[in-house]
């Protein structure tokens, strides 16, 4: 396997020239190379070689044969055939990184929204063409085989998916990196609808095992919990702390290979599963307390049992805090073990070798845990330990929503992590008495500032502010889009910014073009291969080259033909999932993201109802046919989000069955929106709905994926929409609504939604519709809560204030879409100008500004 020669480079490399399909046919069977030991398997290069490997695994790993094999068995066999190569590369990558003992980044995240891995790994190994040919010749429909794989949905939404894109880029760019997280037995719930209402069912992605993971019992860790702290003085009279834990939990690591694209390294994602420590309380058992001794086990296992399905509201549950401590403590022990293997007890190189990225505040307890290890275990002085910590941790904030900022009751911390609470108090005291008193020495509001900066929120319920702890304990703090990072400095942490301006920076999010274009939109990828260098999946800026073809008729037709084919495919999926027929010639207008009032699916809904009302008033209204497509899960405890889902389904049912409007309008909410469904929806989108209230969506990443696949964005100047508009140009995006400053101003002067209600007859009529039983026959007002959220309850997210501008924006879309050449040009420009939003660029920003890593040559 010819390795591409790259010394300490920026990680960029030449991707495979010829497309995999061409190579599959042409490449003659290769004689096994002499140098390689016999047990090392070569990447099956040809269709024949892969067919043999798949069949061998069908018979061996799957214990069946091609006559009676199920689709699941074919999937398992294909995965195992790929794993022969993948796990070998894991070993080689680790060996090399151990040898070069390079500085590495450790990404601590409670969520990884990975989706499926087969197609992604085939794409990264440049085997998609070969595999699809091999499976076809073996009599399988590879689409069905792909669909056999359950999503690895160990995340809620944006934050979790970003982590998945980032570890893909870190491997592809050959940076030494490990993702750390929790090996949840149950990922994000499966969503279905009963009478239009969301029903949650547990996700059991591993019920039949998972070929993409290896258990590493040799790296098991033991984690203390509960108990009390003993304070004693040693013979030098110095204070010593001994934590006597009440429980010991075992952490069992599972490694998932992260296959870099092309000839790259294969890094690992290490996920911790909780088990009861071997300590089995025999005395309890012998005393007949079988159940009690067993309870210990059950409790231990519950820690990694299930992902918390909230993506904005801090549940504040004890188990969630234990999840956060469990995986950060396991990860830090794992990192220290690996470091000590090379450096023994000499901590002086630790900050040179190790950087830990906190993916929001969820892993922030890692900071007092590191201090505990350094002081209580390694006997380091406080100042040395603290100085080291502040060189090791960096923190990314992903939301400004107050309800999403984690705060833990002091009493809970006291019970679960008594030693950590002591350390947090010490950190806080030294911070407030130190730099805060210095910087704000002559500020008359010093006390108020201190109470705002304090990690401890006073009051009858004292709370631990994990955001403040993260900023104080990190050397870098970044937001995830330019406007968001400005608001982090100006609104979220203004006093901290005053103390440490150099600590605050921005890294605009990105998405991996391997999964979100190359693998999910093969037809468009092939067209692109014909017009620019085929290494665009690792040099996404090269998409620029398509811009000059945006007005070219032939290219326009080819581009829009592919869009149409993808829409035909999605129409089939929509029929399967909802039994609704949609016309692929209609505008496919898509809003896919978690259901949250700040994302304003309710604004999209009232506009749809207005369109419906206009068509009822004039069925011959000359408007392009439209299909509004939603995908959205609501957190199980989020009442209004669930009401909005119900309203969308009820309105959809009525509109889709209403012959009077001659199919000019269709509305579908596809159940169980997840990564693998997004991969089917995004290539078929004409319009991308990014309509959050300005200042609320930190960045968004769906906006990037949809534009990359040729959708035109209808959006507010919020999050990364602003940077997308900068890249594509104002002619190729439809911006509407209040800006962040205008939102602040309107809220400041006392916003009254009723003013807009009474000022706009159409808007009033639509909102009043919710009070009737038009969409809920016999149950008048069943949808009224959605109306109340935009009137009686104050319309916190300014839907009514932005309604008219939004309605105008969609009139603009109608005009633009009618002009096929103009629309095709806009679609092409959106794809061509998405180079910036490559997660590789984001990672290079993190490397340059925060992590300071060297990429090490591919295996
Ligand atoms: C405490 C419960 C909880 C769980 C998850 C609170 C907050 C979260 C996440 C931070 C929410 C999230 O996913 N935020 C999204 O992160 C994306 C990646 O940076 C951004 O693109 C989205 O704008 C942001 O909403």
CSV table of C-alpha atoms and ligand atoms in Angstrom, one decimal, residues 111 156-160 162 310-315 320 360 362 398-399 404 406 480 509 598-599 697-701, ligand 1:
chain,number,residue,atom,x,y,z
A,111,UNK,CA,-22.2,12.9,23.1
A,156,UNK,CA,-28.9,14.6,20.9
A,157,UNK,CA,-28.1,17.0,18.0
A,158,UNK,CA,-25.6,19.7,17.0
A,159,UNK,CA,-23.1,19.2,19.7
A,160,UNK,CA,-22.9,15.4,19.4
A,162,UNK,CA,-20.0,18.1,15.6
A,310,UNK,CA,-32.4,16.8,26.6
A,311,UNK,CA,-30.5,19.1,24.3
A,312,UNK,CA,-31.0,22.4,25.9
A,313,UNK,CA,-32.5,22.0,29.4
A,314,UNK,CA,-30.2,21.0,32.2
A,315,UNK,CA,-32.0,18.1,33.9
A,320,UNK,CA,-26.2,12.9,34.9
A,360,UNK,CA,-19.4,22.4,26.5
A,362,UNK,CA,-20.7,18.6,30.4
A,398,UNK,CA,-22.2,25.8,22.3
A,399,UNK,CA,-25.2,27.7,23.6
A,404,UNK,CA,-28.8,25.1,29.0
A,406,UNK,CA,-25.3,23.7,33.8
A,480,UNK,CA,-18.7,28.1,17.5
A,509,UNK,CA,-18.1,25.0,13.1
A,598,UNK,CA,-36.0,29.1,19.4
A,599,UNK,CA,-35.5,27.2,16.2
A,697,UNK,CA,-28.7,29.5,17.4
A,698,UNK,CA,-25.0,29.4,18.3
A,699,UNK,CA,-24.0,28.2,14.9
A,700,UNK,CA,-26.0,25.5,13.3
A,701,UNK,CA,-24.4,22.8,11.2
B,1,LIG,C1,-27.7,20.2,29.8
B,1,LIG,C2,-28.4,19.7,28.6
B,1,LIG,C3,-27.8,20.1,27.3
B,1,LIG,C4,-27.4,19.2,26.4
B,1,LIG,C5,-26.8,19.6,25.2
B,1,LIG,C6,-27.5,21.5,27.1
B,1,LIG,C7,-26.9,21.9,25.9
B,1,LIG,C8,-26.6,20.9,25.0
B,1,LIG,C9,-25.9,21.3,23.7
B,1,LIG,C10,-24.9,22.4,23.9
B,1,LIG,C11,-26.9,21.8,22.7
B,1,LIG,C12,-26.4,21.8,21.3
B,1,LIG,O1,-26.3,20.8,20.7
B,1,LIG,N1,-26.0,23.0,20.9
B,1,LIG,C13,-25.8,23.1,19.5
B,1,LIG,O2,-24.4,22.9,19.2
B,1,LIG,C14,-24.1,23.0,17.8
B,1,LIG,C15,-22.6,22.6,17.6
B,1,LIG,O3,-21.8,23.7,18.1
B,1,LIG,C16,-24.4,24.4,17.2
B,1,LIG,O4,-24.2,24.3,15.9
B,1,LIG,C17,-25.9,24.7,17.5
B,1,LIG,O5,-26.1,26.0,17.1
B,1,LIG,C18,-26.2,24.6,19.0
B,1,LIG,O6,-27.5,24.7,19.3
